[in-house]
Amino acid sequence: MSNYDVSAFFRKARYPAIALIAVLVFAGCSSTMSNVKTWEGDADVSGTAVLKAPAEIDVLQVNGRRLTNFLMDDLALDFELLPGENQVVFTYKTIWAKSGVVRNGESKVHVIETAPQAVTIDAEPGETYRFSFEAPDSRSEAESFASDFSADIVNASGEAVASAKAWDGRSAERTAVALTPVGSRSDDSGNGGSEEAGTLEELKALWGEASEEERRSFLRWAFE
């Protein structure tokens, strides 16, 4: 990614500090950004399980907790799960280039996406799970697959442990296992928390104003 591409993204920032924070977040933490925590609070990470999701899988929520995905489009991600039952709601999306002439303003690709699907995984501590399905080889196959979607969740040994089905719209919420450590409550007299929240909102606004090409260029640069 060129310096021009990076600067084009950051020119919209109201404060130089926001651009600096974004660089630190994406460049300094790029090696861990593929891991997504699916619960509130803290937990012993050594006792969690991992669900590996390819770029075609867009995880919408886990145990009723919606996941922020404004930086996660089209990325393969590892979702950390607490031991026990975890309901994962997701969609499967593929993109296919259009053939022939494309009119001005018309999308150059076909986007094929399933209705929301759900799967419940009884996660074992330290286990790794992944999605297993027959990937389509053509747009017509993708359309058929999306209308009659099927996928399994398999463990590290390749054994199927759960199967996905169409989501009925009901979210399964679990009792919180992860608790906030004593002494970490935000009851300090300082305003550090509000400042951090303000900076986060600025970053979200900046991302929302960026064009699709600026977003993709920025993500390519951040993950180099």
Short mmCIF file of C-alpha atoms in Angstrom, two decimals:
data_model
loop_
_atom_site.label_atom_id
_atom_site.label_comp_id
_atom_site.label_asym_id
_atom_site.label_seq_id
_atom_site.Cartn_x
_atom_site.Cartn_y
_atom_site.Cartn_z
CA MET A 1 0.00 0.00 0.00
CA SER A 2 1.37 3.41 -0.95
CA ASN A 3 1.84 6.37 1.38
CA TYR A 4 -0.83 8.14 -0.67
CA ASP A 5 -3.42 5.46 0.10
CA VAL A 6 -2.72 5.67 3.83
CA SER A 7 -2.75 9.46 3.91
CA ALA A 8 -6.00 9.54 1.92
CA PHE A 9 -7.68 7.53 4.66
CA PHE A 10 -6.34 9.69 7.48
CA ARG A 11 -6.92 13.10 5.86
CA LYS A 12 -10.49 12.95 7.15
CA ALA A 13 -9.38 12.69 10.78
CA ARG A 14 -10.23 15.74 12.91
CA TYR A 15 -7.21 15.28 15.15
CA PRO A 16 -3.72 13.91 14.39
CA ALA A 17 -3.96 11.80 17.56
CA ILE A 18 -6.77 9.77 16.03
CA ALA A 19 -4.63 8.87 13.05
CA LEU A 20 -1.79 7.91 15.38
CA ILE A 21 -4.07 5.71 17.49
CA ALA A 22 -5.38 3.99 14.38
CA VAL A 23 -1.84 3.22 13.27
CA LEU A 24 -1.01 1.78 16.68
CA VAL A 25 -4.19 -0.29 16.78
CA PHE A 26 -3.92 -1.75 13.30
CA ALA A 27 -0.19 -1.96 12.74
CA GLY A 28 0.85 -2.79 16.28
CA CYS A 29 -1.92 -5.32 16.91
CA SER A 30 -2.38 -6.80 13.43
CA SER A 31 -1.01 -10.15 14.54
CA THR A 32 -3.87 -10.57 17.07
CA MET A 33 -6.73 -8.86 15.26
CA SER A 34 -7.86 -12.16 13.74
CA ASN A 35 -8.93 -13.31 17.25
CA VAL A 36 -12.38 -12.17 18.36
CA LYS A 37 -13.59 -12.49 21.96
CA THR A 38 -17.28 -13.40 22.12
CA TRP A 39 -18.11 -12.54 25.74
CA GLU A 40 -18.10 -9.57 28.08
CA GLY A 41 -15.50 -9.29 30.85
CA ASP A 42 -12.41 -11.40 31.49
CA ALA A 43 -11.80 -15.14 31.50
CA ASP A 44 -8.91 -17.59 31.58
CA VAL A 45 -7.96 -17.63 27.89
CA SER A 46 -6.18 -20.97 28.32
CA GLY A 47 -9.56 -22.59 29.01
CA THR A 48 -11.38 -21.25 25.97
CA ALA A 49 -12.10 -22.92 22.64
CA VAL A 50 -11.64 -21.45 19.16
CA LEU A 51 -14.00 -21.45 16.18
CA LYS A 52 -12.18 -20.79 12.91
CA ALA A 53 -14.37 -19.03 10.36
CA PRO A 54 -13.28 -18.57 6.72
CA ALA A 55 -13.79 -15.27 4.92
CA GLU A 56 -17.07 -16.51 3.44
CA ILE A 57 -18.62 -16.89 6.90
CA ASP A 58 -19.89 -13.70 8.52
CA VAL A 59 -20.57 -14.33 12.22
CA LEU A 60 -23.37 -12.03 13.34
CA GLN A 61 -23.67 -12.93 17.00
CA VAL A 62 -22.65 -15.45 19.64
CA ASN A 63 -25.01 -16.25 22.54
CA GLY A 64 -27.14 -13.23 21.67
CA ARG A 65 -24.17 -10.84 21.74
CA ARG A 66 -23.89 -8.98 18.46
CA LEU A 67 -20.34 -8.70 17.19
CA THR A 68 -18.98 -5.44 15.80
CA ASN A 69 -17.77 -6.27 12.31
CA PHE A 70 -17.16 -2.90 10.64
CA LEU A 71 -13.48 -3.86 10.25
CA MET A 72 -14.01 -7.57 9.67
CA ASP A 73 -15.64 -7.86 6.26
CA ASP A 74 -14.16 -10.62 4.09
CA LEU A 75 -11.57 -11.68 6.68
CA ALA A 76 -10.88 -15.14 8.07
CA LEU A 77 -11.30 -14.87 11.85
CA ASP A 78 -10.84 -17.00 14.96
CA PHE A 79 -13.70 -16.66 17.46
CA GLU A 80 -12.83 -17.48 21.07
CA LEU A 81 -15.61 -19.40 22.83
CA LEU A 82 -16.20 -20.05 26.51
CA PRO A 83 -16.56 -23.74 27.48
CA GLY A 84 -20.11 -25.05 27.27
CA GLU A 85 -22.92 -24.40 24.81
CA ASN A 86 -22.43 -21.49 22.42
CA GLN A 87 -25.03 -20.46 19.85
CA VAL A 88 -23.39 -18.98 16.76
CA VAL A 89 -25.52 -17.07 14.23
CA PHE A 90 -23.93 -16.41 10.85
CA THR A 91 -24.41 -16.01 7.10
CA TYR A 92 -22.47 -17.50 4.20
CA LYS A 93 -21.54 -15.05 1.44
CA THR A 94 -19.69 -15.44 -1.86
CA ILE A 95 -18.82 -12.85 -4.50
CA TRP A 96 -18.71 -13.60 -8.23
CA ALA A 97 -17.51 -11.30 -11.02
CA LYS A 98 -20.10 -10.34 -13.62
CA SER A 99 -19.43 -11.32 -17.20
CA GLY A 100 -20.00 -9.01 -20.14
CA VAL A 101 -20.41 -5.25 -20.14
CA VAL A 102 -21.17 -3.51 -16.86
CA ARG A 103 -23.06 -0.22 -17.05
CA ASN A 104 -21.84 2.87 -15.22
CA GLY A 105 -22.88 2.79 -11.59
CA GLU A 106 -23.70 -0.90 -11.73
CA SER A 107 -21.96 -3.32 -9.43
CA LYS A 108 -19.26 -5.40 -11.11
CA VAL A 109 -19.98 -8.45 -8.96
CA HIS A 110 -22.80 -10.75 -7.92
CA VAL A 111 -23.13 -11.08 -4.13
CA ILE A 112 -24.82 -14.30 -3.04
CA GLU A 113 -25.65 -14.61 0.65
CA THR A 114 -27.68 -17.04 2.71
CA ALA A 115 -30.37 -16.21 5.22
CA PRO A 116 -29.04 -16.24 8.81
CA GLN A 117 -28.02 -19.70 9.98
CA ALA A 118 -27.49 -20.94 13.54
CA VAL A 119 -25.42 -23.68 15.12
CA THR A 120 -24.94 -24.62 18.78
CA ILE A 121 -21.46 -25.80 19.74
CA ASP A 122 -20.79 -27.58 23.04
CA ALA A 123 -17.27 -26.18 23.30
CA GLU A 124 -14.55 -28.14 25.06
CA PRO A 125 -11.70 -26.20 26.73
CA GLY A 126 -8.70 -25.88 24.42
CA GLU A 127 -10.49 -27.42 21.42
CA THR A 128 -10.40 -25.93 17.92
CA TYR A 129 -13.46 -26.05 15.68
CA ARG A 130 -14.02 -25.09 12.07
CA PHE A 131 -16.80 -24.94 9.49
CA SER A 132 -17.04 -27.83 7.03
CA PHE A 133 -19.02 -27.54 3.78
CA GLU A 134 -18.76 -28.17 0.04
CA ALA A 135 -17.70 -24.86 -1.48
CA PRO A 136 -19.45 -24.05 -4.80
CA ASP A 137 -17.37 -23.80 -7.97
CA SER A 138 -19.66 -21.48 -9.93
CA ARG A 139 -22.26 -18.77 -9.41
CA SER A 140 -25.11 -21.12 -10.27
CA GLU A 141 -23.84 -23.64 -7.72
CA ALA A 142 -23.50 -20.83 -5.18
CA GLU A 143 -27.11 -19.78 -5.72
CA SER A 144 -28.33 -23.35 -5.24
CA PHE A 145 -26.12 -23.78 -2.19
CA ALA A 146 -27.37 -20.53 -0.62
CA SER A 147 -31.00 -21.59 -1.02
CA ASP A 148 -30.35 -24.99 0.59
CA PHE A 149 -27.37 -24.29 2.83
CA SER A 150 -25.78 -27.03 4.89
CA ALA A 151 -22.62 -27.03 6.98
CA ASP A 152 -21.14 -28.92 9.90
CA ILE A 153 -18.85 -27.88 12.71
CA VAL A 154 -15.92 -30.26 13.09
CA ASN A 155 -13.29 -30.51 15.81
CA ALA A 156 -9.52 -30.78 15.41
CA SER A 157 -9.88 -34.51 14.69
CA GLY A 158 -12.30 -33.84 11.84
CA GLU A 159 -15.27 -35.24 13.76
CA ALA A 160 -18.59 -33.46 13.17
CA VAL A 161 -19.93 -32.12 16.47
CA ALA A 162 -22.81 -29.91 15.29
CA SER A 163 -24.80 -29.02 12.17
CA ALA A 164 -26.09 -25.62 11.09
CA LYS A 165 -29.73 -24.92 10.33
CA ALA A 166 -31.82 -21.90 9.42
CA TRP A 167 -31.97 -19.47 12.35
CA ASP A 168 -35.43 -19.08 13.89
CA GLY A 169 -34.69 -15.57 15.12
CA ARG A 170 -34.31 -16.53 18.76
CA SER A 171 -31.01 -15.88 20.49
CA ALA A 172 -29.66 -18.21 23.16
CA GLU A 173 -28.12 -16.23 26.00
CA ARG A 174 -25.83 -17.88 28.51
CA THR A 175 -25.04 -16.89 32.08
CA ALA A 176 -21.94 -14.75 32.10
CA VAL A 177 -18.90 -16.77 33.11
CA ALA A 178 -16.39 -13.99 32.60
CA LEU A 179 -16.34 -11.47 35.44
CA THR A 180 -14.73 -8.06 35.63
CA PRO A 181 -11.77 -8.14 38.06
CA VAL A 182 -12.13 -6.32 41.38
CA GLY A 183 -10.76 -2.80 41.18
CA SER A 184 -11.44 -2.38 37.46
CA ARG A 185 -14.83 -0.67 37.85
CA SER A 186 -15.02 2.67 36.11
CA ASP A 187 -15.87 4.74 39.20
CA ASP A 188 -12.70 6.84 39.18
CA SER A 189 -13.05 10.60 39.37
CA GLY A 190 -10.90 11.08 36.26
CA ASN A 191 -12.31 11.46 32.76
CA GLY A 192 -9.98 9.01 31.00
CA GLY A 193 -12.85 6.67 30.16
CA SER A 194 -14.90 9.37 28.47
CA GLU A 195 -11.89 10.51 26.47
CA GLU A 196 -11.25 6.95 25.24
CA ALA A 197 -14.92 6.58 24.32
CA GLY A 198 -14.78 9.85 22.41
CA THR A 199 -11.72 8.72 20.47
CA LEU A 200 -13.41 5.42 19.62
CA GLU A 201 -16.45 7.25 18.29
CA GLU A 202 -14.17 9.45 16.18
CA LEU A 203 -12.53 6.36 14.71
CA LYS A 204 -15.90 4.79 13.95
CA ALA A 205 -17.07 7.99 12.28
CA LEU A 206 -13.88 8.19 10.23
CA TRP A 207 -14.33 4.60 9.09
CA GLY A 208 -17.95 5.29 8.17
CA GLU A 209 -16.94 8.23 5.98
CA ALA A 210 -14.23 6.28 4.12
CA SER A 211 -14.98 4.93 0.66
CA GLU A 212 -14.98 1.19 -0.02
CA GLU A 213 -11.63 1.45 -1.81
CA GLU A 214 -10.11 3.45 1.07
CA ARG A 215 -11.28 0.82 3.54
CA ARG A 216 -9.81 -2.06 1.56
CA SER A 217 -6.55 -0.19 0.96
CA PHE A 218 -6.27 0.60 4.65
CA LEU A 219 -6.92 -3.01 5.70
CA ARG A 220 -4.38 -4.33 3.19
CA TRP A 221 -1.81 -1.94 4.62
CA ALA A 222 -2.72 -2.75 8.24
CA PHE A 223 -2.29 -6.49 7.76
CA GLU A 224 0.97 -6.33 5.78
#
